[in-house]
Each structure stands twice: as structure tokens, then as C-alpha cells.
Short mmCIF file of C-alpha atoms and ligand atoms in Angstrom, two decimals:
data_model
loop_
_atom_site.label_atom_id
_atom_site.label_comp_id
_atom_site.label_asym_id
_atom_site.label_seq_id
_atom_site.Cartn_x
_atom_site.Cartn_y
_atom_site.Cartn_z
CA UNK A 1460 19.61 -4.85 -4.28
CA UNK A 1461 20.11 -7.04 -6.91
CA UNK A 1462 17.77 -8.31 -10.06
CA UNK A 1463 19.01 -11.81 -9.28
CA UNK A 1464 17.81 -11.29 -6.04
CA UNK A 1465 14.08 -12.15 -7.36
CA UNK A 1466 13.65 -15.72 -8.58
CA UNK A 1467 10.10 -15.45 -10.27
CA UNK A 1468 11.37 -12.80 -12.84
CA UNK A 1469 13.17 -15.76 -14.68
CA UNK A 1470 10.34 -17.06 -15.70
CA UNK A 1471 9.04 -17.52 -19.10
CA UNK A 1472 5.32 -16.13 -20.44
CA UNK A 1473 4.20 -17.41 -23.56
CA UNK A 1474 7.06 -18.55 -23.86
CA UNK A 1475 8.58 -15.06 -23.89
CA UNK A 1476 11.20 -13.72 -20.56
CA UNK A 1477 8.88 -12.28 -18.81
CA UNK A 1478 8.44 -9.06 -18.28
CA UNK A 1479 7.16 -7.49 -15.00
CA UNK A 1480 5.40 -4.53 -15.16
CA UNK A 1481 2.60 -5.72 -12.36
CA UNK A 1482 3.98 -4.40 -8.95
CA UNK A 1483 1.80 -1.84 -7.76
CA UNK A 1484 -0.56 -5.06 -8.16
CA UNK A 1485 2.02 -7.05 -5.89
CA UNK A 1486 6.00 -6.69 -6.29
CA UNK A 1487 8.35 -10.17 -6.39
CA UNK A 1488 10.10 -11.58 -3.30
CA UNK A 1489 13.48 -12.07 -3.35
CA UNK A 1490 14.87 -15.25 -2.50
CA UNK A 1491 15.62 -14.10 1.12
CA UNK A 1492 11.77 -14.05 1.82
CA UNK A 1493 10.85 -16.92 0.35
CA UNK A 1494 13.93 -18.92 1.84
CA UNK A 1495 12.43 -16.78 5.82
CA UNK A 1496 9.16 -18.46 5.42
CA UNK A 1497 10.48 -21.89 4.35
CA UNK A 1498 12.79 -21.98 6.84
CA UNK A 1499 10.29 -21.20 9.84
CA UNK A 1500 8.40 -24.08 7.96
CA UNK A 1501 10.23 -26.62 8.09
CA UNK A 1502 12.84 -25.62 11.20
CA UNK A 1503 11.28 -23.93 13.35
CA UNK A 1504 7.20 -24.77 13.07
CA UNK A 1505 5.71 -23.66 16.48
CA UNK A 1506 2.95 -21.30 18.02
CA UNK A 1507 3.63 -18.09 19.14
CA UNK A 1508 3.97 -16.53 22.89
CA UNK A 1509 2.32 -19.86 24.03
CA UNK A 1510 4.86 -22.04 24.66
CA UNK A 1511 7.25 -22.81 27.12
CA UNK A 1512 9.48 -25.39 24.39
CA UNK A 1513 12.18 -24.21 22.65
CA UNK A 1514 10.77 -24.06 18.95
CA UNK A 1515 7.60 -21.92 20.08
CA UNK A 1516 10.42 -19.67 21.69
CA UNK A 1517 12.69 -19.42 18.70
CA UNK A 1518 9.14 -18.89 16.33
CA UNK A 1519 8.06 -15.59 18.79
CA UNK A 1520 11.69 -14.30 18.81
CA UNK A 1521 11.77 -14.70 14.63
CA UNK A 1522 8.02 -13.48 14.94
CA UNK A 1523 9.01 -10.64 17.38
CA UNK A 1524 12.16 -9.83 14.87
CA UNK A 1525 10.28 -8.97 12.60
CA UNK A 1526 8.33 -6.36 14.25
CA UNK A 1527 11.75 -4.47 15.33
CA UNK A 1528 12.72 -4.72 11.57
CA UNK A 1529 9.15 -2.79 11.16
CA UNK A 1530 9.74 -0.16 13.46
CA UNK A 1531 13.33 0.40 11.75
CA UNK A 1532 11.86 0.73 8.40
CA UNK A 1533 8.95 3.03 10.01
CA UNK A 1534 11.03 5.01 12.35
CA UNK A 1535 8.57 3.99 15.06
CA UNK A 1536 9.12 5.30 18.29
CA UNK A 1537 8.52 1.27 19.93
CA UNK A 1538 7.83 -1.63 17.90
CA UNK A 1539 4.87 -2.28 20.00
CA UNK A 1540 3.23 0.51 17.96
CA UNK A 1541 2.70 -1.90 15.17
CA UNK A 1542 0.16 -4.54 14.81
CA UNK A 1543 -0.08 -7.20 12.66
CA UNK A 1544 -2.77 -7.12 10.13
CA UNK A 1545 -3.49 -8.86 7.23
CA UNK A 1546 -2.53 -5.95 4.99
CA UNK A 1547 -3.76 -2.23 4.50
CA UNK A 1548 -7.53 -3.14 3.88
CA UNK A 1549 -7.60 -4.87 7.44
CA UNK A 1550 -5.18 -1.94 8.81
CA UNK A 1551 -8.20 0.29 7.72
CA UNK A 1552 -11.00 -1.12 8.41
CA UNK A 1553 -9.41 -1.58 12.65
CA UNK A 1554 -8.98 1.70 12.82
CA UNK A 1555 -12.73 2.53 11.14
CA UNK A 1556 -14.51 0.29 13.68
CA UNK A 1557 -12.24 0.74 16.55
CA UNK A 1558 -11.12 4.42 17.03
CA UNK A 1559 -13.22 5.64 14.77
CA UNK A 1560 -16.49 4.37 15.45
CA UNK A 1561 -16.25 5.25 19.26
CA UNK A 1562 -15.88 9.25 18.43
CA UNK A 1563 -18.49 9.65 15.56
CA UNK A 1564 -22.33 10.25 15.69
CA UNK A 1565 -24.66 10.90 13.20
CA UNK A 1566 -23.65 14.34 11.26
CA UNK A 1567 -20.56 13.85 11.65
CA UNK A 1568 -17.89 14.02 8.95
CA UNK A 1569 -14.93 11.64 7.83
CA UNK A 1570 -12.74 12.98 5.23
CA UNK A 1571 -10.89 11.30 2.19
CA UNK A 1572 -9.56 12.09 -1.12
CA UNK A 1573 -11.18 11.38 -4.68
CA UNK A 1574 -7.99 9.39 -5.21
CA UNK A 1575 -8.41 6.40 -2.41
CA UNK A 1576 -8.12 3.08 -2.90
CA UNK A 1577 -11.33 0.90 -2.32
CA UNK A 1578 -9.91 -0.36 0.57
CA UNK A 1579 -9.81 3.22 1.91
CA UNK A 1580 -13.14 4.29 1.04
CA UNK A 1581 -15.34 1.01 1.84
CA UNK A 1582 -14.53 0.78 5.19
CA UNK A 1583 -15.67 4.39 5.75
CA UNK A 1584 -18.94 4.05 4.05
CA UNK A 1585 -19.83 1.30 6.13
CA UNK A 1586 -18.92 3.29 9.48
CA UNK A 1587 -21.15 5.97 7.90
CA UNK A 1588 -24.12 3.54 7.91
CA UNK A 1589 -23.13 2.38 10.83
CA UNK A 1590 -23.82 5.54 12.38
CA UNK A 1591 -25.08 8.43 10.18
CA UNK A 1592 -21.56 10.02 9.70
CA UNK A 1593 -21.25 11.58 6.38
CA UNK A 1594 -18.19 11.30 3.90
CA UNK A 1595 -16.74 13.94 2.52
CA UNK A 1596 -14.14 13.56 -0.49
CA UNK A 1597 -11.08 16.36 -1.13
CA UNK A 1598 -10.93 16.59 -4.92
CA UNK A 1599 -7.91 16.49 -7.19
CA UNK A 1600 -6.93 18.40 -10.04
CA UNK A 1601 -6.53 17.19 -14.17
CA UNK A 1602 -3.01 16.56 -13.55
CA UNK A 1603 -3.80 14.17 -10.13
CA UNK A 1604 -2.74 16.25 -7.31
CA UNK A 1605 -4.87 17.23 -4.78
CA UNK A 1606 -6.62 20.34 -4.31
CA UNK A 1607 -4.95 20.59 -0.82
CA UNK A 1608 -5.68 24.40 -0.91
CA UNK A 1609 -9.78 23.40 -0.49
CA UNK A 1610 -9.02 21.44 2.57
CA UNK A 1611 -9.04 23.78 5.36
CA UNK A 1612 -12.96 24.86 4.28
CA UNK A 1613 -14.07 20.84 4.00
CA UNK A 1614 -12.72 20.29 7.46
CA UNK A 1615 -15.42 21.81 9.62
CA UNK A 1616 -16.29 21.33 13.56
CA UNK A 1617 -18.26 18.18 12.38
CA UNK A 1618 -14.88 16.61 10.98
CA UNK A 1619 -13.58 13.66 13.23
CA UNK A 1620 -10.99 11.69 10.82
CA UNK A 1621 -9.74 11.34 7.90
CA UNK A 1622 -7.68 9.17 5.54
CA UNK A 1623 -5.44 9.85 3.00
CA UNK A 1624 -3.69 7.87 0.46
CA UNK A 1625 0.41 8.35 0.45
CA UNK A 1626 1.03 7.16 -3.23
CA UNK A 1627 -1.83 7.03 -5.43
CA UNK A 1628 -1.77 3.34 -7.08
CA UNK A 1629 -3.07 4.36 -10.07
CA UNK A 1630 -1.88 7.81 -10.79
CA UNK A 1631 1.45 7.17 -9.21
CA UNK A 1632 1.27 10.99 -7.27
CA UNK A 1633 2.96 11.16 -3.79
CA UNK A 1634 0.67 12.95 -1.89
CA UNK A 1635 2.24 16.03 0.73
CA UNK A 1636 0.69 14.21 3.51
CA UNK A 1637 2.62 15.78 5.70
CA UNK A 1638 0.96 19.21 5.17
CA UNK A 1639 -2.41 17.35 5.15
CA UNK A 1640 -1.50 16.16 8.34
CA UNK A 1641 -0.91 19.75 9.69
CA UNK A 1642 -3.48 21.34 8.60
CA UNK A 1643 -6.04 18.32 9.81
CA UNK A 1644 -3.94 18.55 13.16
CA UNK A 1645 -4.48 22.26 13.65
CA UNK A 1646 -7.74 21.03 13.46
CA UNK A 1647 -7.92 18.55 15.76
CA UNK A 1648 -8.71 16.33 13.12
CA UNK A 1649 -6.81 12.61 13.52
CA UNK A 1650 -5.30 11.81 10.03
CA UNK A 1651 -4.56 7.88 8.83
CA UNK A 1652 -2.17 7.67 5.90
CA UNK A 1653 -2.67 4.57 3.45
CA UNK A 1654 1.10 3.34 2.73
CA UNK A 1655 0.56 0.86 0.43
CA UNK A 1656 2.40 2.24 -2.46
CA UNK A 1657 4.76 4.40 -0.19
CA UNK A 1658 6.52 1.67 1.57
CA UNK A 1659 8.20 0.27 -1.88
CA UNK A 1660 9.21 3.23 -3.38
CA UNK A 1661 9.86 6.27 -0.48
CA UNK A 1662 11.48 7.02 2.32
CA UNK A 1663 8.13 6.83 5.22
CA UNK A 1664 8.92 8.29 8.60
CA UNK A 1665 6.12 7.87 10.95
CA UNK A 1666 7.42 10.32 13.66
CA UNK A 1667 8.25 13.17 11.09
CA UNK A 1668 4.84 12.68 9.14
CA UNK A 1669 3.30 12.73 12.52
CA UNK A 1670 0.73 10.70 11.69
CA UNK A 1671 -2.25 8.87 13.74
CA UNK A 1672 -2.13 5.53 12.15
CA UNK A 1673 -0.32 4.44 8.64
CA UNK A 1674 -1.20 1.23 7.22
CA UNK A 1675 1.45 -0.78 5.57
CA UNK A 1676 0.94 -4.01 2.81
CA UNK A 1677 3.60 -6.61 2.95
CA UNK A 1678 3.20 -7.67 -0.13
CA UNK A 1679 3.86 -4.17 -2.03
CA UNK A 1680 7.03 -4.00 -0.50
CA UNK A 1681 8.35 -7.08 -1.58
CA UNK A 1682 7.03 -9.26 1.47
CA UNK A 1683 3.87 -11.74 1.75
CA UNK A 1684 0.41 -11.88 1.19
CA UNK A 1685 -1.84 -11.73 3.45
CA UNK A 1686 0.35 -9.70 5.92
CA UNK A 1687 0.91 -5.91 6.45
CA UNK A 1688 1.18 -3.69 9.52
CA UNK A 1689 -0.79 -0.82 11.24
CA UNK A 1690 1.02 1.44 12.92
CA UNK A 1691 -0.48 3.91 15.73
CA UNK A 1692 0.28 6.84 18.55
CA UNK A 1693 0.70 4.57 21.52
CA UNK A 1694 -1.89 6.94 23.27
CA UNK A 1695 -4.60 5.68 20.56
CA UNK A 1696 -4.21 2.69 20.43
CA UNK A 1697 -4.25 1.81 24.44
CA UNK A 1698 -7.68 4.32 24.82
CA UNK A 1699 -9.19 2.08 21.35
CA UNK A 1700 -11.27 -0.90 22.01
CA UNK A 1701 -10.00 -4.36 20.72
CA UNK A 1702 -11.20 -5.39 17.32
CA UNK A 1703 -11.37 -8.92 17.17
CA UNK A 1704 -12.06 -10.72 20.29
CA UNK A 1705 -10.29 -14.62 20.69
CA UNK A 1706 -7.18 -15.51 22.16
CA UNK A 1707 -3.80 -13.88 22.48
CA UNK A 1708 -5.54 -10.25 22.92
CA UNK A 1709 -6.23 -11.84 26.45
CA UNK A 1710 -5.08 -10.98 29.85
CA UNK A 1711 -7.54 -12.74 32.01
CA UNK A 1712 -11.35 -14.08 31.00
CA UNK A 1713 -14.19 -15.23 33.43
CA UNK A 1714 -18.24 -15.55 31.88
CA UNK A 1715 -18.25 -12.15 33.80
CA UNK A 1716 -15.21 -10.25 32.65
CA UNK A 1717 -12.34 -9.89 30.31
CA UNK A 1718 -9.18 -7.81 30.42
CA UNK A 1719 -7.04 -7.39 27.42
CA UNK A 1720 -3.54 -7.47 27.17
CA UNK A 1721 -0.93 -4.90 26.11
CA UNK A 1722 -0.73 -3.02 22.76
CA UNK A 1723 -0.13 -4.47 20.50
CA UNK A 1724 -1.46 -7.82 21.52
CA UNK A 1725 -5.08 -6.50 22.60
CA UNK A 1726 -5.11 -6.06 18.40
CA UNK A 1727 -3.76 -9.45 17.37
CA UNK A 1728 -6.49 -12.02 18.32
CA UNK A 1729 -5.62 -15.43 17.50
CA UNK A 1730 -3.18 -16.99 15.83
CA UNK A 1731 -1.34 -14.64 13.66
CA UNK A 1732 0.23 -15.37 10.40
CA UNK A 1733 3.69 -16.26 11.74
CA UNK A 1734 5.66 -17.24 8.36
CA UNK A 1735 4.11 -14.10 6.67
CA UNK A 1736 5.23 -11.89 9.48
CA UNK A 1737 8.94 -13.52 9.31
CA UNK A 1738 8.85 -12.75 5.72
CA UNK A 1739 7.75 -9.31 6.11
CA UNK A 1740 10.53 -8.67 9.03
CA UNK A 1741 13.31 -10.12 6.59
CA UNK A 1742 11.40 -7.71 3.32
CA UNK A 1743 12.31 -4.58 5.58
CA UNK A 1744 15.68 -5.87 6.17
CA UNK A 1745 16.07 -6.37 2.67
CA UNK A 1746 14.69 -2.52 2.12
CA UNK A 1747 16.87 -1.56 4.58
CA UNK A 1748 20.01 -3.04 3.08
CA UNK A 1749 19.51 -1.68 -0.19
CA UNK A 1750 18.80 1.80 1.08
CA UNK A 1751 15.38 3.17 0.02
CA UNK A 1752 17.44 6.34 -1.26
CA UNK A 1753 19.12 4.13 -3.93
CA UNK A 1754 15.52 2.36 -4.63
CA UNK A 1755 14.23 5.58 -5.00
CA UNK A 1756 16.43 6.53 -7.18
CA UNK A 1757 16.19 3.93 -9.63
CA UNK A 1758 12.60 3.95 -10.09
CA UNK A 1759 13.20 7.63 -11.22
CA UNK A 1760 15.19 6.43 -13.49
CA UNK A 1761 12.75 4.08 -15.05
CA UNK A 1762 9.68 6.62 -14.46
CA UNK A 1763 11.51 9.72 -16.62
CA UNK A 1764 12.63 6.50 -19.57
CA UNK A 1765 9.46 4.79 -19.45
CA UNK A 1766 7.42 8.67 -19.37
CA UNK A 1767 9.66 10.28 -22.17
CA UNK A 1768 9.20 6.90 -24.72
CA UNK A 1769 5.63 6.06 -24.03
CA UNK A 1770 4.69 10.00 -24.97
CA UNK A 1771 5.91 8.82 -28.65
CA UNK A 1772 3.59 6.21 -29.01
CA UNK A 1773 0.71 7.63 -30.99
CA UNK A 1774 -2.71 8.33 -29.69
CA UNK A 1775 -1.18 7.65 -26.23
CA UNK A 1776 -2.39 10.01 -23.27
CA UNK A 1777 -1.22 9.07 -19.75
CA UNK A 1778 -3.58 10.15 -17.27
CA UNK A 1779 -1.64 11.39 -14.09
CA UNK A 1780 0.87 13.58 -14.41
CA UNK A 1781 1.53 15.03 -11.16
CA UNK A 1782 4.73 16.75 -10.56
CA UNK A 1783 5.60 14.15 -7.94
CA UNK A 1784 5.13 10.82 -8.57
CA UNK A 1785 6.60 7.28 -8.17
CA UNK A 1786 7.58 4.61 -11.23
CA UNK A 1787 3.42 4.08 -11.68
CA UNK A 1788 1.66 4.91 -15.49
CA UNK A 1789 -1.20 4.50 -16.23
CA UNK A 1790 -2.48 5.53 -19.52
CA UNK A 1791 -4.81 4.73 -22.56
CA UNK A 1792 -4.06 3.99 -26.18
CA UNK A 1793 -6.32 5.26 -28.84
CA UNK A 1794 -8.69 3.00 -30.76
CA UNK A 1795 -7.31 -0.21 -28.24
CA UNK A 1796 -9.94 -1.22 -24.66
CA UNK A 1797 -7.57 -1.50 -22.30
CA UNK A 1798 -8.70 -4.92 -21.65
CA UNK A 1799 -7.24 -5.71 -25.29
CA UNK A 1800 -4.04 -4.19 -24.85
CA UNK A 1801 -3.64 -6.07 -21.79
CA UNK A 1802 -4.51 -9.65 -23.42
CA UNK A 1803 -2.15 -8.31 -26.41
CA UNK A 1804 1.15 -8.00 -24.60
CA UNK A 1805 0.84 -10.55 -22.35
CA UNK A 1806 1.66 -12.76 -25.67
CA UNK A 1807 4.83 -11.03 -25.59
CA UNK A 1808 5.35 -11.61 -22.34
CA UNK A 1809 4.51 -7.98 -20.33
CA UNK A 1810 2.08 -8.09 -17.42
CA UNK A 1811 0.68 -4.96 -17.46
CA UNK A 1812 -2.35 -4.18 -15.12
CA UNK A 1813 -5.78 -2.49 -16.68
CA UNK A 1814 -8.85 -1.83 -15.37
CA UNK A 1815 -9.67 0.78 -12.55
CA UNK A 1816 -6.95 -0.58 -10.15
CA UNK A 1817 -9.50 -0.67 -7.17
CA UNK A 1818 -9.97 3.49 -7.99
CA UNK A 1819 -13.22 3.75 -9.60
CA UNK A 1820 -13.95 7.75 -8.81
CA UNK A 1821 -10.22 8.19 -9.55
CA UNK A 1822 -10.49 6.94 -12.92
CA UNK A 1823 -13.76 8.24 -13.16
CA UNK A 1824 -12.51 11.75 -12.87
CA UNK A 1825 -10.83 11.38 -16.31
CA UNK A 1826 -14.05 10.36 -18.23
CA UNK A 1827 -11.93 6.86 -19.31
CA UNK A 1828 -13.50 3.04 -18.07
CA UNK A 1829 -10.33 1.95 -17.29
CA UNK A 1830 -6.73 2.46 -18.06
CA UNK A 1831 -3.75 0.49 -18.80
CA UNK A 1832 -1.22 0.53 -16.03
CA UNK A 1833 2.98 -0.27 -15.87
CA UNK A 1834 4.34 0.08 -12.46
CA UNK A 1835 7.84 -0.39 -11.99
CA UNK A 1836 10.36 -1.59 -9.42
CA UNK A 1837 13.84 -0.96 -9.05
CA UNK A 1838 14.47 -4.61 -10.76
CA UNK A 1839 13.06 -3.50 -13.56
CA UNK A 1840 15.34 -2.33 -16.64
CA UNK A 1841 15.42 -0.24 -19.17
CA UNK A 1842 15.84 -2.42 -22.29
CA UNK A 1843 12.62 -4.25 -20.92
CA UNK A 1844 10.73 -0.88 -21.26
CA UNK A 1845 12.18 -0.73 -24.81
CA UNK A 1846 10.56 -3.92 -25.67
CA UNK A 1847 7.08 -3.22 -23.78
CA UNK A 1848 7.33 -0.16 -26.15
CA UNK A 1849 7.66 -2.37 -29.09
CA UNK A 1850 4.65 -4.74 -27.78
CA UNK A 1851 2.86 -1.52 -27.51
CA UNK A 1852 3.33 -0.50 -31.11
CA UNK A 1853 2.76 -4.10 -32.15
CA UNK A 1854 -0.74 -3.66 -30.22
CA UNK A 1855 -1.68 -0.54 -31.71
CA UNK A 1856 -0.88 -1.14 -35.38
CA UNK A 1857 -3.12 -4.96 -35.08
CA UNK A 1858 -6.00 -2.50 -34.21
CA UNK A 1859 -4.92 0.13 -36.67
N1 LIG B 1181 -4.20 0.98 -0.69
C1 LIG B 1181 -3.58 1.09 -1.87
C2 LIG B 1181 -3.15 2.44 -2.35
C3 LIG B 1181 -3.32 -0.04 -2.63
O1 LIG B 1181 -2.69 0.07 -3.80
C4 LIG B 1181 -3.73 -1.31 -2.15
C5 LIG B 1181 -3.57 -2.51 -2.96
O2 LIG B 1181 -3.59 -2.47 -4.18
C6 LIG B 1181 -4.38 -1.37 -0.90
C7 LIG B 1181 -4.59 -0.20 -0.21
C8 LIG B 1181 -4.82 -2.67 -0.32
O3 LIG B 1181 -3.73 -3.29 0.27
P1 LIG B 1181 -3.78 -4.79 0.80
O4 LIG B 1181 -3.69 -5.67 -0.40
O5 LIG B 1181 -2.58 -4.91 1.67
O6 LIG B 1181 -5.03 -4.96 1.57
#
């Protein structure tokens, strides 16, 4: 758990060190991931589960690796309650159209927060179409935290899911999902958590959160792109039809009939992306190594620093300010677009993200367009906060 683990922050921005404040977008890799996915490139190159040479059988056992490392990270009961996806918006969208859409009629309800992602709202507007379900949204306060106390009256015998973010990626609040989850399960109301932002900042323990499903991003928790993992209650995800038909999710075809294989293959139709998933396996390792206590920890650190110097910046209002939150701020500077501010310190060197962060009624709720965002990781120092501070004053007195 090292900064020097993480090549890419040595790099220079404007000519300026640069200075990452960007990982809620996507964290670094450190060099053990990127050395995983060269390595399968150019030693051990082969298809997965297909093969009866030795490469394809060294690729599925690094490939298979990885899911164990998973489970670890997860405290899954079985790795084969992962699957593969391309990241949380895939994660979501196979549960929407799989389990989902074979329990919900029209009038029925699906439940999420005002705080989701896109990628946790979209899919669920499109199953509503799809079939005359109606979404219903649990509100959150002025501060960001949910108004989990309204949640037992929005749940009614017409509720068949819902989906809840973990860590909000632009308000930075952890969520108690585990209550949600309770009080949804006394229910009988299914419950998928989104885990995007959890997995790089929090300890996430599938079996005590009790969750149905909980999507994971590979690429938030210092793995790939383009890979991420859904997990699921074994019962689920054997009664759930396949999503994407092709090969792999096989057992037998004939023009009249096809059987699927085993969870979690019947989910992973064709062929997978093997270097991301290597990468991924070796992230968790990494996670694990370090101890997501100590990450935890250190983010703290930098949340309370970073919090307690940007309030002295004048005509600077952060907007979320849960109680519990992880090393995410997003705020707005008076008399600077965030769009500007953005442009401004990226001369000096600070990637900063602004916008809505793929939240639009989350923003919305605070009567802003967009907001600036810094999101930290544990690499992440203090002295660089002190000189995004300094950018930030630089920034405000040009438009002052
Ligand atoms: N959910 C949240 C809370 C996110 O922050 C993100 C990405 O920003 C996603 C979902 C989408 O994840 P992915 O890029 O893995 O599809």
C-alpha cells in the first residue's frame, strides 16, 4: 500500500506533477495490475475453458484465480456466485432484464433512491417500459442521507425490487444498506446494492449485508476497465434466465433445444475479457494486502484535511455533508461555473471532476447545474490538498 505502487501518478500535467483528484471517476493501477495483464499477454495468451493445451489451461486457472480473489474480497459464500460483467452498469442492467423482468407486471413497483447513479436508474426505466412497472424514488435529506425512515410506507404489496447505491459518487455518503436491506427483506422485497464506490474505500461483506445481488466496478477499485463483477444468492441466480445467449453459457444446443450450463457460466456468454479479469483478481489481492481497514483509514484522513481547509475558501459551499461519508467532495465556488474551475486547475496540474457525475436528480436536489468534485484515494497526500487549495484560491481571485 504504497504511493510508488501507482506508476501514472508520476506523470506531469501542464507540465505541473500531477495531481490526482479524479478517482471516483476511475482510481490508478498499481504496477501489479498492469504488469497481471501484460503478462497474460504476452505469456500466457489463450482462450478460456476451451482448450485442452497447456496455455488455455494456465489462462482459465489465472482467469479462475481471479474469481477466488473476488469472493475473498466479497466474503462470498462460493466464488461461483460471481459473474463477470463488464462493470456495474452491465451488473445492473442483468439483473433488470433477467430476475427482474420475469417477476414484474404492469403496476408494479421498483424502488431506488434520489441519489443513484445513471447506471442504476436507466436500466430500471427501461424495464418499466418494458412492462408498465412504475419507479418509485426514496428521497434524501439537505445534508445527503436518505430519508430511510419513509421507506417502510413506499414499499407497498406492489413493490418487487429495488436498488440502492452503497457510496453515493457524488455526495460521498455511505448509505446503511444494511438496514435498507432489512426492512425491504421483511418485506419480501429483493434488494441489489450498487458497489461501485464501496469496493475502494469500505470494508463490503456480502453475507453480513445479506444482500440479493451487489455489483462491483473493477476499475474503481484500482483494477481494469471494462471489467467488474455481479455477485448473487446462488438460489437467484440458478431460477434467473440467461442474459446473453452465445457460447460458453452452453451445456448442449440442437435447432430444437438448448441447456445452459452452471452458474456462473449460464451468465458469461462468449468470450470474456480474460486480461481484465486477471487484473481485477490481482486488484483484490492488492486490496487485500493492504487491508481495507488501513485504506479506510487513510482516506479519513484526507476527507477531515481536505473538509476542514476547503470550508476556508470563500464563497465555497460543499454540497453533501452526510455524517458518514467516504474521501468524495463535491462542492461549488461562488462567482466560478464549475466547468471553469475545472479548466483552471488543470493548468496547475489537479484533475478534478465537475459536472453532475452521472447524478442528475442528485445534483438537482441542491438547485446547482453541476458541481466541482475531488475524490481521494489512499495515495493521495496531504501537501497535494494544500496545493489544490492554492489552485483553488488562484481560481477564485482570476474571477474575482
Ligand atoms: N455506480 C456508481 C455509484 C458509479 O460511481 C459508477 C461509475 O461512475 C457506476 C455505477 C458505473 O460503473 P461502471 O463504470 O463499472 O459501469
Amino acid at each position: 500500500m504504497n504511493r510508488t505502487d501507482f506508476p501514472c501518478l508520476d506523470v506531469k500535467v501542464h507540465n505541473k506533477p500531477l495531481v490526482y483528484f479524479d478517482n471516483a471517476a476511475t482510481a490508478q493501477r498499481p504496477q501489479v495490475v498492469i504488469d497481471a495483464i501484460n503478462n497474460y499477454y504476452s505469456k500466457t495468451n489463450a482462450n478460456v475453458h476451451r482448450g485442452v493445451h497447456s496455455l488455455s489451461g494456465e489462462a482459465t486457472d489465472l482467469f479462475e484465480a481471479a474469481r477466488i480473489s473476488m469472493a475473498k474480497l466479497l466474503n462470498s459464500p462460493s466464488e461461483k456466485n460471481l459473474i463477470f460483467t463488464r462493470g456495474c452498469t452491465e451488473g445492473v442492467n442483468l439483473v433488470a432484464q433477467t430476475f427482474v423482468r420475469s417477476r414484474v407486471q404492469a403496476g408494479d413497483e421498483i424502488i431506488v433512491t434520489e441519489m443513484e447513479h445513471h447506471s442504476n436508474i436507466v436500466p430500471w426505466q427501461l424495464l418499466c417500459e418494458q412492462t408498465g412497472a412504475i419507479l418509485k424514488v426514496l428521497p434524501f435529506n439537505d445534508n445527503g442521507e436518505l430519508q430511510i425512515e419513509l421507506l417502510n410506507d413506499l414499499i407497498t404489496d406492489k413493490t418487487q425490487f429495488m436498488a440502492v447505491v452503497h457510496v453515493s459518487n457524488s455526495l460521498g455518503t455511505i448509505n446503511p444498506v444494511k438496514q435498507i436491506i432489512k426492512i425491504a427483506h421483511a418485506r419480501d422485497v429483493p434488494v441489489l446494492i450498487d458497489g461501485a464506490q464501496a469496493m475502494p474505500h469500505i470494508k463490503v461483506d456480502v453475507q453480513d449485508l445479506d444482500c440479493d445481488f451487489y455489483t462491483v466496478s473493477g476499475h474503481k477499485m484500482y483494477g481494469p476497465t471494462g471489467i467488474g463483477i455481479l455477485y448473487g444468492k446462488m438460489e437467484h441466480l440458478e431460477a434467473m434466465p440467461p442474459y446473453h445467449g452465445g457460447g460458453e453459457m452452453i451445456s448442449h444446443v440442437t435447432f430444437e433445444k438448448t441447456v445452459y450450463n452452471a452458474v456462473p457460466a449460464k451468465f458469461e456468454a462468449g468470450t470474456p475479457n480474460i486480461a481484465g479479469a486477471i487484473g481485477l483478481g490481482v486488484a483484490a489481492d492488492y486490496i487485500l494486502k493492504a487491508g481495507i481497514e488501513n485504506i479506510h483509514q487513510t482516506d479519513n484522513e484526507l476527507l477531515k484535511y481536505a473538509t476542514e481547509q476547503l470550508l476556508k475558501v470563500d464563497g465555497l459551499r460543499i454540497i453533501g455533508t452526510a455524517q458518514n461519508k467516504v474521501s468524495v467532495i463535491s462542492f461549488t465556488l461562488k462567482g466560478v461555473h464549475p466547468h471553469d474551475l475545472g479548466t483552471i486547475l488543470d493548468h496547475y496540474g489537479v484533475a478534478i471532476r465537475t459536472g453532475h457525475h452521472c447524478t442528475m436528480p442528485a445534483i438537482k436536489h441542491f438547485n446547482v447545474p453541476a458541481t466541482a468534485r475531488a475524490s481521494f484515494a489512499f495515495y493521495n497526500t496531504k501537501a497535494e490538498i494544500d496545493y489544490f487549495i492554492e489552485s483553488l484560491e488562484k481560481a477564485r481571485e482570476m474571477f474575482n
